[in-house]
């Protein structure tokens, strides 16, 4: 159950009420929001005198649910918007990892004339093996800051663990929480008390319920700017790296109020399938796309097999606008 409390409650009083009702919540922008377990179906007597309005929810998908807010959330990213009533599908493209200034400036020079406004690149890389490239770390964030300054891109970059979560929040326009970090409570907590937009990827072994509940950890601390990203789940199939769950995307669009992004690159794992999966996602009218591309994919220090080269990216990109238009969208 979600309760909107009356405005004149102090932070201290709010914390006392939250504790005694075993709830969580926040006071922000004139809103006082207290969330109790979804098992609670009537307003507890001790709270009735403080409540302005309340929402009964059928599971712990609460703040993210359409029961609470039927309209899709609109999230500001610099001068751009994702979600809400915009007809935009936000293209977020770039290499898996930032590797050098030379590499990232080549990518920026290529993407800029296409009208793409959001550049992706990881600097803290959550790798499967400790013996592979782990990312440039803080130095990479500095270079990404230079990309923003010089070319005007919004930057999405990922956080791997809580030791650098504040650093990433401070440097990124969108903080990406990856498939392996999705359950990290320290990362979720730090993001929840910030206003920075967060792109939360679905854990590859995570049900949709668990996925959206992870988003609830961020939302319930007062950060209303959460974007969900489907990036493939692990199934019995091993010809592809993961299985892109487009049925799950349909579920998220239908039942949550959060913008939904699709990452076909990590799902497929091989460049040959990425354009087709991207077109399928665009046809579903998703709010954004996260695509890996690299000036020389064969030399990439991470996820080499799935990154598109410039020509492959461009021809895919050109094929997307008519599909987007057919579902009333525009790729930006
Ligand atoms: C990435 O975006 O490069 C990445 C590591 O993604 P995921 O967390 O989905 O594997
Ligand atoms: Mn990657």
Short mmCIF file of C-alpha atoms and ligand atoms in Angstrom, two decimals:
data_model
loop_
_atom_site.label_atom_id
_atom_site.label_comp_id
_atom_site.label_asym_id
_atom_site.label_seq_id
_atom_site.Cartn_x
_atom_site.Cartn_y
_atom_site.Cartn_z
CA UNK A 1 0.00 0.00 0.00
CA UNK A 2 1.22 3.47 -0.91
CA UNK A 3 0.16 6.38 1.30
CA UNK A 4 0.43 10.05 0.47
CA UNK A 5 0.66 11.79 3.82
CA UNK A 6 -0.36 15.33 4.66
CA UNK A 7 2.23 17.96 3.84
CA UNK A 8 3.02 19.38 7.26
CA UNK A 9 4.77 16.28 8.66
CA UNK A 10 8.38 16.83 9.71
CA UNK A 11 11.16 14.47 8.62
CA UNK A 12 11.58 13.28 12.20
CA UNK A 13 7.85 12.58 12.62
CA UNK A 14 7.81 10.84 9.23
CA UNK A 15 10.66 8.54 10.30
CA UNK A 16 8.79 7.64 13.50
CA UNK A 17 5.63 6.82 11.53
CA UNK A 18 7.62 4.80 8.99
CA UNK A 19 9.32 2.81 11.74
CA UNK A 20 6.16 2.04 13.67
CA UNK A 21 4.30 0.93 10.53
CA UNK A 22 7.30 -1.01 9.12
CA UNK A 23 7.22 1.17 6.04
CA UNK A 24 9.73 3.02 3.91
CA UNK A 25 9.47 6.22 1.98
CA UNK A 26 10.53 9.79 1.50
CA UNK A 27 9.67 13.47 1.65
CA UNK A 28 10.55 15.23 -1.58
CA UNK A 29 9.23 18.08 -3.73
CA UNK A 30 6.27 18.65 -1.43
CA UNK A 31 5.30 14.94 -1.46
CA UNK A 32 5.37 12.73 1.62
CA UNK A 33 5.20 9.13 0.47
CA UNK A 34 5.04 6.14 2.79
CA UNK A 35 5.04 2.62 1.35
CA UNK A 36 3.88 -0.38 3.38
CA UNK A 37 3.88 -4.03 2.37
CA UNK A 38 1.44 -4.82 -0.44
CA UNK A 39 -0.17 -7.31 1.97
CA UNK A 40 -1.63 -4.32 3.84
CA UNK A 41 -5.02 -3.64 2.27
CA UNK A 42 -6.55 -1.08 4.65
CA UNK A 43 -4.95 2.04 6.14
CA UNK A 44 -3.61 1.19 9.64
CA UNK A 45 -5.60 3.00 12.32
CA UNK A 46 -2.46 4.70 13.68
CA UNK A 47 -1.98 6.46 10.33
CA UNK A 48 -5.51 7.44 9.31
CA UNK A 49 -5.26 11.02 10.58
CA UNK A 50 -2.11 11.67 8.46
CA UNK A 51 -3.29 10.25 5.15
CA UNK A 52 -4.33 12.37 2.17
CA UNK A 53 -4.77 9.52 -0.31
CA UNK A 54 -3.75 5.88 -0.63
CA UNK A 55 -3.30 3.19 -3.25
CA UNK A 56 -3.85 -0.52 -2.69
CA UNK A 57 -1.46 -2.64 -4.75
CA UNK A 58 -1.61 -6.35 -5.49
CA UNK A 59 2.11 -7.12 -5.20
CA UNK A 60 5.34 -5.41 -4.12
CA UNK A 61 5.52 -3.86 -7.56
CA UNK A 62 4.07 -0.68 -6.10
CA UNK A 63 5.59 2.69 -7.06
CA UNK A 64 6.42 1.25 -10.49
CA UNK A 65 2.87 0.01 -11.04
CA UNK A 66 0.16 1.45 -13.22
CA UNK A 67 -2.18 1.11 -10.22
CA UNK A 68 -0.21 3.94 -8.63
CA UNK A 69 0.52 6.07 -11.71
CA UNK A 70 -1.23 5.03 -14.92
CA UNK A 71 0.85 7.38 -17.09
CA UNK A 72 4.37 6.47 -18.08
CA UNK A 73 6.99 8.45 -16.13
CA UNK A 74 8.77 11.19 -18.00
CA UNK A 75 12.48 11.35 -17.17
CA UNK A 76 14.67 14.31 -18.05
CA UNK A 77 18.16 13.55 -19.29
CA UNK A 78 19.92 16.85 -19.97
CA UNK A 79 17.77 18.53 -22.57
CA UNK A 80 16.25 15.20 -23.67
CA UNK A 81 13.31 13.29 -22.26
CA UNK A 82 12.68 9.56 -22.11
CA UNK A 83 9.21 8.16 -21.47
CA UNK A 84 6.19 10.32 -20.71
CA UNK A 85 4.14 11.35 -23.68
CA UNK A 86 7.13 11.91 -25.96
CA UNK A 87 7.11 9.83 -29.13
CA UNK A 88 10.88 9.46 -28.95
CA UNK A 89 12.87 6.23 -28.88
CA UNK A 90 16.20 7.21 -27.39
CA UNK A 91 19.20 5.69 -29.14
CA UNK A 92 22.07 5.11 -26.72
CA UNK A 93 25.06 3.89 -28.67
CA UNK A 94 28.77 3.45 -28.16
CA UNK A 95 31.42 0.90 -27.28
CA UNK A 96 31.12 -1.66 -24.52
CA UNK A 97 34.13 -0.03 -22.82
CA UNK A 98 35.85 3.28 -23.17
CA UNK A 99 39.42 2.28 -24.08
CA UNK A 100 41.18 5.54 -25.01
CA UNK A 101 40.52 9.13 -26.04
CA UNK A 102 41.29 8.19 -29.64
CA UNK A 103 38.65 5.43 -29.61
CA UNK A 104 35.89 7.41 -27.90
CA UNK A 105 36.42 10.59 -29.93
CA UNK A 106 36.15 8.53 -33.14
CA UNK A 107 32.82 7.17 -31.89
CA UNK A 108 31.63 10.67 -30.94
CA UNK A 109 32.62 12.10 -34.36
CA UNK A 110 30.67 9.28 -36.03
CA UNK A 111 27.50 9.46 -33.91
CA UNK A 112 27.16 13.24 -33.81
CA UNK A 113 26.19 13.81 -37.49
CA UNK A 114 23.58 11.02 -37.22
CA UNK A 115 21.74 13.19 -34.67
CA UNK A 116 22.32 10.73 -31.80
CA UNK A 117 22.44 12.50 -28.45
CA UNK A 118 23.30 9.80 -25.95
CA UNK A 119 26.62 7.97 -25.85
CA UNK A 120 27.23 4.79 -23.90
CA UNK A 121 30.61 3.44 -22.69
CA UNK A 122 31.56 1.51 -19.58
CA UNK A 123 34.56 2.48 -17.49
CA UNK A 124 34.08 0.17 -14.50
CA UNK A 125 33.51 -3.17 -16.22
CA UNK A 126 31.92 -6.10 -14.38
CA UNK A 127 33.75 -8.85 -16.30
CA UNK A 128 33.15 -12.58 -16.12
CA UNK A 129 36.89 -13.28 -15.84
CA UNK A 130 39.40 -11.49 -13.60
CA UNK A 131 42.05 -11.95 -16.32
CA UNK A 132 40.40 -9.67 -18.88
CA UNK A 133 40.23 -5.88 -19.30
CA UNK A 134 38.49 -4.38 -16.27
CA UNK A 135 37.97 -0.87 -17.63
CA UNK A 136 39.78 2.46 -17.31
CA UNK A 137 38.03 3.31 -14.03
CA UNK A 138 38.15 6.94 -12.91
CA UNK A 139 40.31 8.00 -15.85
CA UNK A 140 37.58 6.77 -18.21
CA UNK A 141 34.98 8.90 -16.41
CA UNK A 142 37.21 11.92 -16.92
CA UNK A 143 37.45 11.18 -20.66
CA UNK A 144 33.68 10.71 -20.86
CA UNK A 145 33.29 14.13 -19.21
CA UNK A 146 35.46 15.53 -21.98
CA UNK A 147 33.22 13.87 -24.59
CA UNK A 148 30.18 15.54 -23.02
CA UNK A 149 31.92 18.91 -22.99
CA UNK A 150 33.37 18.72 -26.48
CA UNK A 151 30.49 17.06 -28.35
CA UNK A 152 27.44 17.70 -26.17
CA UNK A 153 26.41 14.05 -25.65
CA UNK A 154 24.54 12.81 -22.64
CA UNK A 155 26.65 10.04 -21.14
CA UNK A 156 25.44 6.67 -19.86
CA UNK A 157 28.07 4.66 -18.01
CA UNK A 158 27.92 1.80 -15.56
CA UNK A 159 28.57 1.25 -11.90
CA UNK A 160 30.14 -2.06 -10.92
CA UNK A 161 30.26 -1.89 -7.14
CA UNK A 162 29.53 0.44 -4.26
CA UNK A 163 33.13 1.64 -3.91
CA UNK A 164 32.68 4.02 -6.86
CA UNK A 165 28.90 4.45 -7.01
CA UNK A 166 29.00 8.11 -5.92
CA UNK A 167 31.73 8.85 -8.45
CA UNK A 168 29.60 7.44 -11.27
CA UNK A 169 26.50 9.29 -10.03
CA UNK A 170 28.52 12.51 -10.08
CA UNK A 171 29.96 11.97 -13.59
CA UNK A 172 27.14 10.31 -15.56
CA UNK A 173 23.94 11.69 -17.05
CA UNK A 174 22.44 8.20 -16.70
CA UNK A 175 23.84 5.65 -14.24
CA UNK A 176 23.72 2.12 -15.65
CA UNK A 177 23.35 -0.72 -13.17
CA UNK A 178 24.32 -3.90 -14.97
CA UNK A 179 22.88 -7.39 -14.97
CA UNK A 180 25.31 -8.62 -12.28
CA UNK A 181 24.96 -5.53 -10.06
CA UNK A 182 21.16 -5.46 -10.18
CA UNK A 183 20.80 -7.03 -6.73
CA UNK A 184 23.52 -4.94 -5.03
CA UNK A 185 21.71 -3.24 -2.16
CA UNK A 186 24.46 -0.65 -1.58
CA UNK A 187 24.30 0.48 -5.21
CA UNK A 188 20.49 0.54 -5.18
CA UNK A 189 20.51 2.51 -1.91
CA UNK A 190 23.03 5.11 -3.14
CA UNK A 191 21.02 5.58 -6.35
CA UNK A 192 17.77 5.85 -4.39
CA UNK A 193 18.88 8.95 -2.51
CA UNK A 194 20.10 10.68 -5.66
CA UNK A 195 17.96 12.23 -8.39
CA UNK A 196 20.23 10.99 -11.17
CA UNK A 197 18.43 8.95 -13.84
CA UNK A 198 19.22 5.25 -13.48
CA UNK A 199 19.03 2.58 -16.17
CA UNK A 200 18.53 -0.68 -14.33
CA UNK A 201 19.31 -3.80 -16.32
CA UNK A 202 17.48 -7.03 -15.68
CA UNK A 203 19.58 -9.69 -14.01
CA UNK A 204 20.04 -12.54 -16.47
CA UNK A 205 18.51 -14.99 -14.00
CA UNK A 206 15.87 -12.65 -12.68
CA UNK A 207 12.09 -12.91 -13.01
CA UNK A 208 10.16 -9.82 -14.06
CA UNK A 209 8.74 -9.55 -10.53
CA UNK A 210 12.24 -9.58 -8.98
CA UNK A 211 13.50 -7.15 -11.60
CA UNK A 212 10.82 -4.53 -10.93
CA UNK A 213 11.19 -5.05 -7.17
CA UNK A 214 14.88 -4.07 -7.55
CA UNK A 215 13.62 -0.88 -9.21
CA UNK A 216 11.34 -0.39 -6.18
CA UNK A 217 14.45 -0.12 -3.96
CA UNK A 218 15.52 2.93 -5.98
CA UNK A 219 12.04 4.45 -6.27
CA UNK A 220 11.19 4.02 -2.58
CA UNK A 221 14.18 6.14 -1.52
CA UNK A 222 12.78 9.04 -3.53
CA UNK A 223 14.54 8.73 -6.90
CA UNK A 224 11.68 8.80 -9.38
CA UNK A 225 13.96 8.52 -12.42
CA UNK A 226 14.26 4.81 -13.11
CA UNK A 227 14.45 3.24 -16.57
CA UNK A 228 14.15 -0.53 -17.04
CA UNK A 229 16.36 -2.39 -19.52
CA UNK A 230 15.80 -5.88 -20.89
CA UNK A 231 19.17 -7.32 -22.00
CA UNK A 232 18.51 -11.02 -22.32
CA UNK A 233 18.02 -13.79 -19.81
CA UNK A 234 19.72 -17.15 -19.46
CA UNK A 235 17.75 -20.03 -20.91
CA UNK A 236 18.63 -23.56 -22.08
CA UNK A 237 19.64 -22.07 -25.44
CA UNK A 238 23.36 -21.67 -26.02
CA UNK A 239 23.63 -20.81 -29.69
CA UNK A 240 23.00 -17.20 -28.67
CA UNK A 241 24.61 -15.57 -25.62
CA UNK A 242 21.28 -14.94 -23.86
CA UNK A 243 17.61 -14.92 -24.89
CA UNK A 244 16.04 -11.51 -25.47
CA UNK A 245 12.74 -11.60 -23.61
CA UNK A 246 10.48 -9.46 -25.78
CA UNK A 247 7.43 -11.00 -24.10
CA UNK A 248 8.84 -9.59 -20.85
CA UNK A 249 9.16 -6.20 -22.54
CA UNK A 250 5.44 -6.36 -23.40
CA UNK A 251 4.71 -7.13 -19.74
CA UNK A 252 6.81 -4.20 -18.50
CA UNK A 253 5.11 -1.82 -20.95
CA UNK A 254 1.65 -3.00 -19.91
CA UNK A 255 2.02 -3.12 -16.13
CA UNK A 256 4.70 -0.62 -15.11
CA UNK A 257 4.92 3.15 -15.39
CA UNK A 258 8.68 3.12 -16.09
CA UNK A 259 10.30 3.77 -19.49
CA UNK A 260 11.53 0.53 -21.08
CA UNK A 261 14.79 0.17 -23.01
CA UNK A 262 16.00 -2.87 -24.97
CA UNK A 263 19.65 -3.91 -25.25
CA UNK A 264 19.86 -6.43 -28.10
CA UNK A 265 23.69 -6.50 -28.13
CA UNK A 266 24.20 -8.41 -24.88
CA UNK A 267 21.21 -10.67 -25.56
CA UNK A 268 22.48 -11.80 -28.93
CA UNK A 269 26.20 -11.80 -28.21
CA UNK A 270 27.01 -11.85 -31.95
CA UNK A 271 26.85 -8.86 -34.27
CA UNK A 272 24.94 -10.67 -37.02
CA UNK A 273 21.71 -10.79 -34.99
CA UNK A 274 21.81 -7.32 -33.46
CA UNK A 275 20.11 -5.36 -36.32
CA UNK A 276 17.14 -7.78 -36.50
CA UNK A 277 16.59 -7.72 -32.73
CA UNK A 278 16.89 -3.94 -32.72
CA UNK A 279 14.23 -3.66 -35.44
CA UNK A 280 11.96 -5.99 -33.47
CA UNK A 281 12.37 -3.82 -30.37
CA UNK A 282 11.67 -0.62 -32.32
CA UNK A 283 8.50 -2.22 -33.72
CA UNK A 284 7.37 -2.75 -30.13
CA UNK A 285 7.52 1.00 -29.55
CA UNK A 286 10.13 0.84 -26.78
CA UNK A 287 11.38 4.05 -25.16
CA UNK A 288 15.04 3.45 -25.87
CA UNK A 289 17.75 1.23 -27.29
CA UNK A 290 21.20 0.44 -25.95
CA UNK A 291 23.53 -0.65 -28.75
CA UNK A 292 27.20 -1.54 -28.67
CA UNK A 293 29.35 -0.29 -31.54
CA UNK A 294 33.08 0.24 -31.94
CA UNK A 295 35.47 1.71 -34.53
CA UNK A 296 37.23 -1.68 -34.80
CA UNK A 297 35.12 -4.36 -33.08
CA UNK A 298 37.70 -7.09 -33.70
CA UNK A 299 40.14 -5.13 -31.52
CA UNK A 300 37.64 -4.27 -28.76
CA UNK A 301 38.86 -5.04 -25.24
CA UNK A 302 35.44 -6.35 -24.17
CA UNK A 303 32.40 -7.82 -25.93
CA UNK A 304 34.23 -7.87 -29.24
CA UNK A 305 31.90 -10.35 -30.99
CA UNK A 306 28.72 -8.35 -30.54
CA UNK A 307 29.78 -4.79 -31.33
CA UNK A 308 28.75 -3.33 -34.68
CA UNK A 309 31.29 -1.48 -36.81
CA UNK A 310 30.42 1.98 -38.13
CA UNK A 311 29.04 0.74 -41.47
CA UNK A 312 26.92 -1.94 -39.80
CA UNK A 313 25.61 0.56 -37.29
CA UNK A 314 24.76 3.13 -39.94
CA UNK A 315 22.86 0.75 -42.18
CA UNK A 316 20.93 -0.60 -39.19
CA UNK A 317 20.21 2.93 -37.97
CA UNK A 318 18.83 3.97 -41.35
CA UNK A 319 16.46 1.00 -41.36
CA UNK A 320 14.96 1.99 -38.00
CA UNK A 321 13.23 5.31 -38.74
CA UNK A 322 10.49 3.86 -41.01
CA UNK A 323 9.76 1.11 -38.47
CA UNK A 324 9.62 3.70 -35.68
CA UNK A 325 7.32 5.89 -37.78
CA UNK A 326 4.98 2.93 -38.36
CA UNK A 327 4.41 2.73 -34.59
CA UNK A 328 4.22 6.51 -34.10
CA UNK A 329 7.77 6.91 -32.84
CA UNK A 330 10.92 8.74 -33.81
CA UNK A 331 14.47 7.61 -33.06
CA UNK A 332 16.54 10.36 -31.44
C1 LIG B 1 27.38 -3.54 -20.78
O1 LIG B 1 26.40 -2.80 -21.03
O2 LIG B 1 28.48 -3.45 -21.36
C2 LIG B 1 27.19 -4.64 -19.80
C3 LIG B 1 28.21 -5.12 -19.10
O3 LIG B 1 25.93 -5.05 -19.74
P1 LIG B 1 25.25 -6.22 -18.85
O4 LIG B 1 25.30 -5.75 -17.46
O5 LIG B 1 23.86 -6.27 -19.42
O6 LIG B 1 26.01 -7.48 -19.13
MN1 LIG B 2 29.23 -4.91 -23.04
#
